[in-house]
mmCIF file of C-alpha atoms in Angstrom:
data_model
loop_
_atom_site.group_PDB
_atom_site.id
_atom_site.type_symbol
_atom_site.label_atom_id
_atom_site.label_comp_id
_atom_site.label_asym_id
_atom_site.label_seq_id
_atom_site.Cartn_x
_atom_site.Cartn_y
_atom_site.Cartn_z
ATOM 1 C CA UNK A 1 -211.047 7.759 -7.439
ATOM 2 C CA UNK A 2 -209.174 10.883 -7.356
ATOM 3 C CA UNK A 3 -212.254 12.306 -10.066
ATOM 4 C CA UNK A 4 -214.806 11.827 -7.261
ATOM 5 C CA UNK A 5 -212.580 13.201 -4.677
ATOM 6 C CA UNK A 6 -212.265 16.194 -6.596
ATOM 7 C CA UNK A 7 -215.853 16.892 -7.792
ATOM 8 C CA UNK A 8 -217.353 15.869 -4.457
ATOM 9 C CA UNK A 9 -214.906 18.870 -2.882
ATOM 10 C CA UNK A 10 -215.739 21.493 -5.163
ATOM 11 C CA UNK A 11 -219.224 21.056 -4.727
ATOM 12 C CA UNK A 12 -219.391 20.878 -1.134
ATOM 13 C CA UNK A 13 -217.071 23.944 -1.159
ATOM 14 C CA UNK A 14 -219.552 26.019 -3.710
ATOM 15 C CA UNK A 15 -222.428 25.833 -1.306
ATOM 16 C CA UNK A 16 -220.198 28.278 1.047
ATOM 17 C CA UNK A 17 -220.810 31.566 0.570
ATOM 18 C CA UNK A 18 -218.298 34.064 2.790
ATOM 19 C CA UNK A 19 -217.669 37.501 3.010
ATOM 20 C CA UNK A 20 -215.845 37.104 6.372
ATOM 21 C CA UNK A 21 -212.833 39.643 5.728
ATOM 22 C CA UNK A 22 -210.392 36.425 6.665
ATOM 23 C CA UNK A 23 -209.789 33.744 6.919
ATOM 24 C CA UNK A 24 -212.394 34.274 3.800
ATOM 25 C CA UNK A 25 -212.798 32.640 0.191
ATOM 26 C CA UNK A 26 -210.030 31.143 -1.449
ATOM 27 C CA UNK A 27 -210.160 30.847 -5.305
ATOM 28 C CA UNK A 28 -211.833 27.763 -6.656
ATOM 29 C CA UNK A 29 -209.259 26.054 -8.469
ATOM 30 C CA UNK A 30 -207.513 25.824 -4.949
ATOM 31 C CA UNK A 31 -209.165 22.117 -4.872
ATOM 32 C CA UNK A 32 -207.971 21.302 -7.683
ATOM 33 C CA UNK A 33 -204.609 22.298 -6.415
ATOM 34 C CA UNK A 34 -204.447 20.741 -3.154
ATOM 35 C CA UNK A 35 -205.753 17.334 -4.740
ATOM 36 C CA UNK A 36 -203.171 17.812 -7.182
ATOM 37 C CA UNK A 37 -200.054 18.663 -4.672
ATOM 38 C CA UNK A 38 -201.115 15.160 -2.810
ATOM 39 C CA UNK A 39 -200.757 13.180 -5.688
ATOM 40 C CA UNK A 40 -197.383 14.899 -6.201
ATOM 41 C CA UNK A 41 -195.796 14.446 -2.709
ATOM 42 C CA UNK A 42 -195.591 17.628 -2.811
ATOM 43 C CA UNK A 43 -196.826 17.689 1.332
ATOM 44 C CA UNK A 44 -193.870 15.122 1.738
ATOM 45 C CA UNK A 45 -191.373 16.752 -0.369
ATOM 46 C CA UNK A 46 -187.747 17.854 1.531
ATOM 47 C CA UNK A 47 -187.775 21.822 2.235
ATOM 48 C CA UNK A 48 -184.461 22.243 1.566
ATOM 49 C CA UNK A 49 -184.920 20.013 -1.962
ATOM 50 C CA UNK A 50 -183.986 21.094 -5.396
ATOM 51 C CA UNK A 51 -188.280 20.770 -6.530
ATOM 52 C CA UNK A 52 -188.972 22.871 -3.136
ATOM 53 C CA UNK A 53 -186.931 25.611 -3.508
ATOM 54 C CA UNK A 54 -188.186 25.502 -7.747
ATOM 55 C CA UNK A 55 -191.403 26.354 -6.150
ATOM 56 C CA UNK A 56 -189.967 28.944 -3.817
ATOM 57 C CA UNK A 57 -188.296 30.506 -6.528
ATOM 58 C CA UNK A 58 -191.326 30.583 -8.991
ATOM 59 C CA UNK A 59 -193.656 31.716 -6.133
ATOM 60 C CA UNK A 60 -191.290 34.613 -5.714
ATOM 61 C CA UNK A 61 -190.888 35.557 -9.013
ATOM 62 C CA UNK A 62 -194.540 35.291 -9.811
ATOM 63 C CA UNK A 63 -195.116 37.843 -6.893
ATOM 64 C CA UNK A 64 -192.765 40.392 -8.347
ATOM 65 C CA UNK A 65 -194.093 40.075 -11.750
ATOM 66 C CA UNK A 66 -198.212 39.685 -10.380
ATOM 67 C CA UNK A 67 -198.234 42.405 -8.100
ATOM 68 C CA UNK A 68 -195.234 44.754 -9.825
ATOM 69 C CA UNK A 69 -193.494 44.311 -6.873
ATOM 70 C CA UNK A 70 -189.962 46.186 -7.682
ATOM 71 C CA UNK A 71 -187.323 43.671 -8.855
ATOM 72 C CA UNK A 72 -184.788 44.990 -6.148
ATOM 73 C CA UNK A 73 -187.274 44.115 -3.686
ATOM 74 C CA UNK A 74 -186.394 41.163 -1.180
ATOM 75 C CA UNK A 75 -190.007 38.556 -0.650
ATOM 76 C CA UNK A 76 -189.865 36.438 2.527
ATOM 77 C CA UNK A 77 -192.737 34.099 3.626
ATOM 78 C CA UNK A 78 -193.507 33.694 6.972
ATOM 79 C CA UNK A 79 -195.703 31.951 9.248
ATOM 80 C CA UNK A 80 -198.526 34.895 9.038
ATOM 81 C CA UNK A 81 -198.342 38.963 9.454
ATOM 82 C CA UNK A 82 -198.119 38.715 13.088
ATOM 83 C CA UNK A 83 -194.705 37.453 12.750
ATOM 84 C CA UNK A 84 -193.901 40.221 10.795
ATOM 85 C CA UNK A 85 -194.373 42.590 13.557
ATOM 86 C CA UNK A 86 -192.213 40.428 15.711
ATOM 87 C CA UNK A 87 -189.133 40.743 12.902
ATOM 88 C CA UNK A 88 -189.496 44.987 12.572
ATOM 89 C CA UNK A 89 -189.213 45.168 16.287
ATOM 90 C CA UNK A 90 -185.978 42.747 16.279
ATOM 91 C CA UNK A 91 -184.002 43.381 13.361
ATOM 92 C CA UNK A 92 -184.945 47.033 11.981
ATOM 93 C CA UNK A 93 -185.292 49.037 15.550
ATOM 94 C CA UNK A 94 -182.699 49.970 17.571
ATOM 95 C CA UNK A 95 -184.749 52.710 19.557
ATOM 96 C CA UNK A 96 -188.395 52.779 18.953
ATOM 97 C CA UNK A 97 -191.039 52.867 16.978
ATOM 98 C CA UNK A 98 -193.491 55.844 15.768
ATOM 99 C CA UNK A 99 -197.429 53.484 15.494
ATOM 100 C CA UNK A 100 -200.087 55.424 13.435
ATOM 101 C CA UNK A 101 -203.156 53.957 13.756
ATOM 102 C CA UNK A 102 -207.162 53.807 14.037
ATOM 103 C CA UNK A 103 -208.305 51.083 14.929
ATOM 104 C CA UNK A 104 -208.243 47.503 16.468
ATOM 105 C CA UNK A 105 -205.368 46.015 14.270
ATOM 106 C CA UNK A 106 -202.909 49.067 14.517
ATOM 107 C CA UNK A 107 -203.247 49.190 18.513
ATOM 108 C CA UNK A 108 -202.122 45.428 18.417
ATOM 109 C CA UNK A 109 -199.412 45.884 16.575
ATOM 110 C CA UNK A 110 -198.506 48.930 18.819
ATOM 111 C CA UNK A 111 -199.063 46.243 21.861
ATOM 112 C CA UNK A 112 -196.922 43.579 20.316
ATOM 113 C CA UNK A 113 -193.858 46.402 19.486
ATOM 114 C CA UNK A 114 -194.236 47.938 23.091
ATOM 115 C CA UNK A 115 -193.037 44.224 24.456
ATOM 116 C CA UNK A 116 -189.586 44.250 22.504
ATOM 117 C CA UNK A 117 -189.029 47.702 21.824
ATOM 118 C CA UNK A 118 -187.374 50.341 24.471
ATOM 119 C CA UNK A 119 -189.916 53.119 22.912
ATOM 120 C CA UNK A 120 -193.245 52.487 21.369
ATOM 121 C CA UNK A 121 -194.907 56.093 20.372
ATOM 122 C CA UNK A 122 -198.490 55.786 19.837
ATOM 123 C CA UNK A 123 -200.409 58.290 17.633
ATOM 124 C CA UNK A 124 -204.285 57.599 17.397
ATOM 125 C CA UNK A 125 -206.243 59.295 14.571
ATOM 126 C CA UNK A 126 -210.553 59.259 14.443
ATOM 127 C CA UNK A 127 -212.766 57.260 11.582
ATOM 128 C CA UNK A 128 -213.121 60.795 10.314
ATOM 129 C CA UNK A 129 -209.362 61.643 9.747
ATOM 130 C CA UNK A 130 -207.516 61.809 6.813
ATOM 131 C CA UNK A 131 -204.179 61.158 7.951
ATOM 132 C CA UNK A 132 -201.723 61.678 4.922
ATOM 133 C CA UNK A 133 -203.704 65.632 5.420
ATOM 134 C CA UNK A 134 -202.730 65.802 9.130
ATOM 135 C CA UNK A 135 -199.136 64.315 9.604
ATOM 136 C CA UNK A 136 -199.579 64.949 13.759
ATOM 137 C CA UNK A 137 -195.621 63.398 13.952
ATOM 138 C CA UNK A 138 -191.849 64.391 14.751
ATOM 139 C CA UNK A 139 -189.852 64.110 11.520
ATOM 140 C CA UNK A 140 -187.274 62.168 13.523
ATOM 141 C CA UNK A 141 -188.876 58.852 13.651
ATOM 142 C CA UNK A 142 -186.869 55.659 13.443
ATOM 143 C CA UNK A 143 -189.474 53.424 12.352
ATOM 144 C CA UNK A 144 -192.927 54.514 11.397
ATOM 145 C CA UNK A 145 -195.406 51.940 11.323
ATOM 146 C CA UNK A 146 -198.554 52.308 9.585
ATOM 147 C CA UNK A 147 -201.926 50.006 8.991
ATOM 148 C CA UNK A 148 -202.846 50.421 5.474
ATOM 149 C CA UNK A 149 -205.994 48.663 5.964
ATOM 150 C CA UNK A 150 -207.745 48.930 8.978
ATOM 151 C CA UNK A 151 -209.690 45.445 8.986
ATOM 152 C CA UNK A 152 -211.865 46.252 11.815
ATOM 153 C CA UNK A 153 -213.169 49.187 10.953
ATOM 154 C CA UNK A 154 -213.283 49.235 6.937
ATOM 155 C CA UNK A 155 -210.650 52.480 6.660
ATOM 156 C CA UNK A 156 -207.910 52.750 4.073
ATOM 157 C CA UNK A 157 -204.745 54.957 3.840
ATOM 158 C CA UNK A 158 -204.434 55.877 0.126
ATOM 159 C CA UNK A 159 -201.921 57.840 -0.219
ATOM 160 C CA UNK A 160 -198.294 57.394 1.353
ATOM 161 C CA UNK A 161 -196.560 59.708 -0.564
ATOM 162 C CA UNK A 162 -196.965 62.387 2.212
ATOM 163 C CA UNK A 163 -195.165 59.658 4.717
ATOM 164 C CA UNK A 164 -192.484 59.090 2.488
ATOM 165 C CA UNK A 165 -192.055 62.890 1.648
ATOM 166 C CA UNK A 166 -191.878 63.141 5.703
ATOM 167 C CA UNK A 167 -189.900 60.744 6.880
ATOM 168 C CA UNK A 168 -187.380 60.531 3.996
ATOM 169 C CA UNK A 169 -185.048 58.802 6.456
ATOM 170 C CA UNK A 170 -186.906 56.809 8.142
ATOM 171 C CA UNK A 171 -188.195 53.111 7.941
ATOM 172 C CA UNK A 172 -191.629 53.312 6.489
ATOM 173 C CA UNK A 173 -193.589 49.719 7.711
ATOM 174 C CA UNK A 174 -196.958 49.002 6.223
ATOM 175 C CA UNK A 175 -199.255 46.306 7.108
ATOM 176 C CA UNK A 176 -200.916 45.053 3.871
ATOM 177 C CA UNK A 177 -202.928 42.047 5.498
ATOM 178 C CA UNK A 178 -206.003 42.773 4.039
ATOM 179 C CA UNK A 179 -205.411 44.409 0.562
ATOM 180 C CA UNK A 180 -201.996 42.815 -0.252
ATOM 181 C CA UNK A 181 -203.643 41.095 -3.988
ATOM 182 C CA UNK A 182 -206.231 43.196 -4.221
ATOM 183 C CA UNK A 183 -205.528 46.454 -4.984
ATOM 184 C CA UNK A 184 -202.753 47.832 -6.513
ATOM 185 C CA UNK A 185 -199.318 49.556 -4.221
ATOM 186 C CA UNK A 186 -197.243 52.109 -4.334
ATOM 187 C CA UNK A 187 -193.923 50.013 -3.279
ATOM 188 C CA UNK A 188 -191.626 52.842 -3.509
ATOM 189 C CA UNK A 189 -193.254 55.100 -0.914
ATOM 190 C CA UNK A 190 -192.890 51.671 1.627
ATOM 191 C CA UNK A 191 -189.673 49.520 2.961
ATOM 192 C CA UNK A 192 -190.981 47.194 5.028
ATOM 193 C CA UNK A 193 -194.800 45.608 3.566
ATOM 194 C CA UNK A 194 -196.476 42.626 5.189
ATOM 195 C CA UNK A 195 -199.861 40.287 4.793
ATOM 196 C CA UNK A 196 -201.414 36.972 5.658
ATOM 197 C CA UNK A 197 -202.477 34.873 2.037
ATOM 198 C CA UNK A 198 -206.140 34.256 3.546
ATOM 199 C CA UNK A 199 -207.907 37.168 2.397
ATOM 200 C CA UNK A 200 -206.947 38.996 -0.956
ATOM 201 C CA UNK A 201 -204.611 36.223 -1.954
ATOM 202 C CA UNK A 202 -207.861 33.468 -1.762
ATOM 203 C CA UNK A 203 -205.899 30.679 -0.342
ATOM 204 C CA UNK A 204 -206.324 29.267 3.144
ATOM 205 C CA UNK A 205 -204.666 30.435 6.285
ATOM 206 C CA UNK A 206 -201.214 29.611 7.399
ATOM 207 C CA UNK A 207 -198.433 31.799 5.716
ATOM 208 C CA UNK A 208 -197.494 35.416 5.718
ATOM 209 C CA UNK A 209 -195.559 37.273 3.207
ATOM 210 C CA UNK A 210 -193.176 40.026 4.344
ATOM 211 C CA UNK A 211 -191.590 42.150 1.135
ATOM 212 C CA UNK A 212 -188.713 44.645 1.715
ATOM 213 C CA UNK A 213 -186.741 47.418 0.257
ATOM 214 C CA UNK A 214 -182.847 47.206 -0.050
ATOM 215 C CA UNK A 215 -183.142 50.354 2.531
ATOM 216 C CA UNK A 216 -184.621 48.028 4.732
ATOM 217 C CA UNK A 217 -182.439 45.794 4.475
ATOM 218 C CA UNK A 218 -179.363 48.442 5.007
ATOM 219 C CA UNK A 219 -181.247 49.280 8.237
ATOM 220 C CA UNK A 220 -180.939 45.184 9.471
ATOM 221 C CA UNK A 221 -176.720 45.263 8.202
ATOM 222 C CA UNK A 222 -176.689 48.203 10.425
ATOM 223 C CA UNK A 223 -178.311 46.949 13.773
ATOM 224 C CA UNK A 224 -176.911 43.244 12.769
ATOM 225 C CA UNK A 225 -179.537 41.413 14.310
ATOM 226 C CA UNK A 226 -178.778 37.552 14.954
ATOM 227 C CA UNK A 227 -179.996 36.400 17.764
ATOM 228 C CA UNK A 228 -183.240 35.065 16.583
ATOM 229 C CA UNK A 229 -184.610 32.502 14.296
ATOM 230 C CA UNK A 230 -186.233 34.959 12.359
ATOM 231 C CA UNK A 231 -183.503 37.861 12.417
ATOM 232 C CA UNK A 232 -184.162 39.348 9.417
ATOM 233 C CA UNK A 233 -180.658 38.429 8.177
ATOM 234 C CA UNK A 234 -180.595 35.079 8.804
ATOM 235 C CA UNK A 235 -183.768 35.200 7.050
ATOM 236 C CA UNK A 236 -181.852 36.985 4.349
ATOM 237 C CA UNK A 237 -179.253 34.127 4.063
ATOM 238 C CA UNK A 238 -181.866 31.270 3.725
ATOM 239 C CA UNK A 239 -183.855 33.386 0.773
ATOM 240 C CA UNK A 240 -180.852 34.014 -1.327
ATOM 241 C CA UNK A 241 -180.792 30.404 -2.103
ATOM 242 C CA UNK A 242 -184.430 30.085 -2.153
ATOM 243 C CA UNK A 243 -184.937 28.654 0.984
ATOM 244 C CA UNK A 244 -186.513 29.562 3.789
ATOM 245 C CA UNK A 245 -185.349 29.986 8.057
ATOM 246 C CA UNK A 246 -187.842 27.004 8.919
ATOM 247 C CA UNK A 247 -189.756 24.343 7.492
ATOM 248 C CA UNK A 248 -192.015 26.223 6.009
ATOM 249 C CA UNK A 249 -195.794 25.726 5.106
ATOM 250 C CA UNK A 250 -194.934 23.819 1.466
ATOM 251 C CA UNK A 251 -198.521 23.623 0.901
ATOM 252 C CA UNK A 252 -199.116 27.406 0.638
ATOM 253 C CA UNK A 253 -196.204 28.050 -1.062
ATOM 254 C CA UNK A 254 -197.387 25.560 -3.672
ATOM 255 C CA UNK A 255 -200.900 27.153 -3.882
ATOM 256 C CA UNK A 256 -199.521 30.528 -3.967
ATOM 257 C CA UNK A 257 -197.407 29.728 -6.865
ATOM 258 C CA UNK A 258 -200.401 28.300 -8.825
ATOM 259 C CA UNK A 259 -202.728 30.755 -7.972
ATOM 260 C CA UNK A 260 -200.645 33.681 -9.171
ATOM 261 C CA UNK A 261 -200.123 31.735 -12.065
ATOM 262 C CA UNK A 262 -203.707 32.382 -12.893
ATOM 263 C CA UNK A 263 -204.695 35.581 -11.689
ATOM 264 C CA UNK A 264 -204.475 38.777 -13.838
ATOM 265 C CA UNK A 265 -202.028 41.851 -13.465
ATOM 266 C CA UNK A 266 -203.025 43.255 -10.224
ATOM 267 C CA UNK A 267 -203.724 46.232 -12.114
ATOM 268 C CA UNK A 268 -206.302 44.680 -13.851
ATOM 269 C CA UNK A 269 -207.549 43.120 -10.476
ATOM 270 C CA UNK A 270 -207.370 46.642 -8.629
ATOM 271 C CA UNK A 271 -209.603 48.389 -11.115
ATOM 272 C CA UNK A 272 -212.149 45.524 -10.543
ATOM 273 C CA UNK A 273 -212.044 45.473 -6.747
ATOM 274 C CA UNK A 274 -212.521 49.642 -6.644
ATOM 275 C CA UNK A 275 -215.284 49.607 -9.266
ATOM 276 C CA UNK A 276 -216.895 46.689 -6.800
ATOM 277 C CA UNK A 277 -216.242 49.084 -3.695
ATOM 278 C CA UNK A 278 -217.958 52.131 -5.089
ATOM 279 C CA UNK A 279 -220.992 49.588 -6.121
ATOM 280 C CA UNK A 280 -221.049 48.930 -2.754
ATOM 281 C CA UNK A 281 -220.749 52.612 -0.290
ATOM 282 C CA UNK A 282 -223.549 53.688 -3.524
ATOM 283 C CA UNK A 283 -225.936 50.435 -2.197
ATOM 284 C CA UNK A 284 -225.798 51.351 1.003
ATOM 285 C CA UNK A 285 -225.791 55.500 0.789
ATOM 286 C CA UNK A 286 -228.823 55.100 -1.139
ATOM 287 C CA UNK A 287 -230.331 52.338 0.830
ATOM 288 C CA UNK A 288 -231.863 54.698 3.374
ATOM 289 C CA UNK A 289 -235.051 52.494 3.943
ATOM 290 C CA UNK A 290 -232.638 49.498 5.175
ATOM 291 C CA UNK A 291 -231.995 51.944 8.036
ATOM 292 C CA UNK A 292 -228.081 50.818 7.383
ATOM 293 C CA UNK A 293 -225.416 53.242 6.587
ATOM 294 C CA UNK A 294 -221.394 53.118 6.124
ATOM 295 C CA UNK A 295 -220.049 53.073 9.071
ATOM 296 C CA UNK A 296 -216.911 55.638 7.734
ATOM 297 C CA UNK A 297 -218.595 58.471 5.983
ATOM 298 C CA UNK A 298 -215.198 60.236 5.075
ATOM 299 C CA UNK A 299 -214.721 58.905 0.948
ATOM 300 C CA UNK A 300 -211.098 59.620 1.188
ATOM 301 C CA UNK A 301 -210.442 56.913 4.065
ATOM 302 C CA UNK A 302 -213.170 54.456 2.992
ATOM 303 C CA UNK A 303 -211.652 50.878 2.242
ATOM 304 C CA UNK A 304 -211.891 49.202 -0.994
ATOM 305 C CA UNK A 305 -211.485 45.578 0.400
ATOM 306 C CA UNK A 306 -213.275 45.909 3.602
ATOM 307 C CA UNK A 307 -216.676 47.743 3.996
ATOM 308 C CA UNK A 308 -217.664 48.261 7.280
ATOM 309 C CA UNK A 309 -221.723 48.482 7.950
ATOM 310 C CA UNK A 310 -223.653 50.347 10.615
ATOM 311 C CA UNK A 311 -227.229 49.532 12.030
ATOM 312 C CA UNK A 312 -229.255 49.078 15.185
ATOM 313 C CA UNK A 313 -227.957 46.184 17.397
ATOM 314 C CA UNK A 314 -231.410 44.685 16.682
ATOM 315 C CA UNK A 315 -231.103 45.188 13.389
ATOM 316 C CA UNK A 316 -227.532 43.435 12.657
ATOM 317 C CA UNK A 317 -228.493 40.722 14.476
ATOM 318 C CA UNK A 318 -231.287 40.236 12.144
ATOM 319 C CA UNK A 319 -229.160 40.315 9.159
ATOM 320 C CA UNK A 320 -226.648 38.338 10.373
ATOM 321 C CA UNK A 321 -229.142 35.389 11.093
ATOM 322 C CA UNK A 322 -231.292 35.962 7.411
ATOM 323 C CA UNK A 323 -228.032 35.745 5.228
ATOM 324 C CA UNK A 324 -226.615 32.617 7.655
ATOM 325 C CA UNK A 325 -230.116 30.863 6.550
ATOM 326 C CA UNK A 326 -229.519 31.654 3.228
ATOM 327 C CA UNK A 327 -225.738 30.315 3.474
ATOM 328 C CA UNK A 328 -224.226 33.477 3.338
ATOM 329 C CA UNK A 329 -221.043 34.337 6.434
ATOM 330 C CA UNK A 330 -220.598 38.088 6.938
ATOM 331 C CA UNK A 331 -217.972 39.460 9.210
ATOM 332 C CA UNK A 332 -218.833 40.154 12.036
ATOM 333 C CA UNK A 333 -218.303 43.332 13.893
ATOM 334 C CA UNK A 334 -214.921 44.181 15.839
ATOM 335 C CA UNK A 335 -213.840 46.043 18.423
ATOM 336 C CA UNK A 336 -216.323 48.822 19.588
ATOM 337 C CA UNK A 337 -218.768 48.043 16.843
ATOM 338 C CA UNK A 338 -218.932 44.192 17.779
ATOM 339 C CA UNK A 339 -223.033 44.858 18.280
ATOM 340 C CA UNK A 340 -223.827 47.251 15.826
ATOM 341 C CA UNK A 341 -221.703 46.687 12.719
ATOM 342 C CA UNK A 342 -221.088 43.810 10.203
ATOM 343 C CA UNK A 343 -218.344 43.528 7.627
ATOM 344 C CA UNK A 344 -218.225 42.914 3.919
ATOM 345 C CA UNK A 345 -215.087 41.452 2.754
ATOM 346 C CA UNK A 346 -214.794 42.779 -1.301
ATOM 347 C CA UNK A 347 -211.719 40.446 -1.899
ATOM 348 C CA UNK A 348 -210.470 38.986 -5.616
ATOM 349 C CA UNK A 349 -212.195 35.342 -5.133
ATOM 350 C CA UNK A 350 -215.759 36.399 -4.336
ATOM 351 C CA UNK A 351 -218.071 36.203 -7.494
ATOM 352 C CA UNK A 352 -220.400 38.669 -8.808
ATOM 353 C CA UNK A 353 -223.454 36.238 -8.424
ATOM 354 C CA UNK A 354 -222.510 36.041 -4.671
ATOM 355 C CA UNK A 355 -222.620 39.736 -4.220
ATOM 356 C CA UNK A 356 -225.885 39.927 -6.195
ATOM 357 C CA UNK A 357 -227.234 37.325 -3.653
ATOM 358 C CA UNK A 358 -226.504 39.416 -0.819
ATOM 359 C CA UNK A 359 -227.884 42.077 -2.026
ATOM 360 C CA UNK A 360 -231.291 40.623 -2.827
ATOM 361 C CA UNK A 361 -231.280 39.422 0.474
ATOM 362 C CA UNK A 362 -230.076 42.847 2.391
ATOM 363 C CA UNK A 363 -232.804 44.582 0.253
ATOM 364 C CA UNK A 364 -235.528 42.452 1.356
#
């Protein structure tokens, strides 16, 4: 019985083709996985249990060694990257917070600080900005928050050296939601890093991971945060024994743990995604008789994981309803470019043949 189960899902799930840039595609052998953690218990298994916090503990450890996350570097799952916000503000600021942003995602996450925080500083940069060239901040900055990938607009900060080299004493917090498994990081220029597993990661949606330096967590000792669920140091407490503040989504931890046991080095997977990326800005900067175009222009802010295309209202439209016919989701646009953009999410889970098909069909 279970053998029909499991064929009949994968099959239905192969005739889905997404490039949504998340929730998007999880990894195939996720099926498996979730038929597998039924027949387990595992979705009935105690959260504070010896096999649960096995899991935790592997899931962890696979993370450091998967993603070369730094071994003095604390992992926390949470319920999703939104949380994460809510945590900085609590437990890491005492004052304010410095938000560095340009787009849809960053503003939020300037919103959400501005509700908790006595001093939110905003600091808007344009699609054509490079903004590890043009540092437009006041070294003394508590905590200096910074979207690495800008999901709604298909821009990337690269470098965060410059940042680090800046704010030497500061707490450097990066949002990772949409490249966090998919291209490699430079952990030691970051203390505070955060995603959501439904994009990069290829499972489904319902956790967040939040990964932090020991400065970071000198910062929490110091403002001694408690009064919260999710104070970072009660958070702290639960992790050291491989537990977590809540009863937590088992499920994903599970799945996590199993899919990292498969994956490749994220170096490996980084070189792949990037190579993918530059496949796609060439496609569409030589595609001039689609009448589509990127919509950022500047190479050194471009996104590997998220490309971001500009046409005619008319023309999107179009598009959008051709590739649904043919089975295909894109992302739709965000923000300002709702109308006149569409997203391609280049995550670790999508398939060559599946990019090949959306090409045919852009092209004709």
């Amino acid at each position: 019985m279970s053998e029909i189960i499991e064929v009949s899902f994968i099959e239905k799930y192969q005739l889905m083709i997404t490039f949504y840039p998340g929730p998007s595609k999880v990894y195939p052998q996720v099926a498996k996985y979730m038929q597998n953690a039924f027949e387990e218990g595992i979705l009935s298994i105690n959260h504070r249990s010896a096999e649960c916090m096995e899991i935790t503990k592997s899931a962890i450890q696979l993370l450091h060694e998967k993603l070369n996350i730094p071994k003095d570097y604390s992992i926390y799952f949470v319920s999703s990257a939104t949380e994460a916000w809510e945590i900085i503000a609590q437990s890491l600021t005492s004052q304010k917070t410095t938000h560095f942003y340009n787009g849809a995602f960053g503003e939020k996450w300037a919103d959400y600080s501005s509700k908790i925080v006595k001093q939110t500083d905003r600091i808007p940069f344009s699609l054509t900005e490079n903004p590890s060239v043009n540092l437009a901040l006041n070294a003394e900055v508590e905590v200096l928050c910074l979207t690495q990938n800008e999901t709604s607009n298909g821009t990337q900060i690269k470098d965060f050296s410059p940042f680090r080299k800046t704010f030497s004493e500061s707490i450097i917090a990066i949002d990772v939601t949409s490249s966090l498994g998919g291209i490699e990081l430079d952990w030691e220029n970051g203390d505070v890093w955060f995603a959501s597993v439904q994009k990069c990661l290829g499972l489904p949606a319902g956790m967040g991971i939040m990964i932090c330096s020991p400065k970071a967590l000198a910062k929490a000792e110091q403002i001694n945060d408690r009064k919260y669920y999710n104070s970072l140091l009660f958070m702290q407490e639960n992790f050291a024994k491989f537990q977590t503040h809540y009863t937590p989504n088992v499920l994903s931890i599970y799945l996590l743990q199993k899919v990292l046991s498969d994956i490749s080095n994220i170096s490996v997977i980084s070189e792949k995604i990037k190579r993918q990326a530059k496949d796609w800005y060439d496609f569409f900067n030589s595609s001039d008789k689609f009448g589509l175009n990127c919509l950022v222009q500047n190479i050194e802010i471009q996104s590997d994981t998220v490309i971001a295309v500009q046409g005619s209202e008319l023309q999107v439209k179009a598009i959008k309803e051709r590739t649904k016919i043919a089975g295909i989701t894109l992302g739709n646009g965000y923000g300002t470019w709702k109308n006149t953009t569409f997203r391609i999410a280049n995550f670790p889970a999508i398939e060559p043949f599946e990019i090949s098909k959306l090409k045919e069909i852009l092209q004709s």
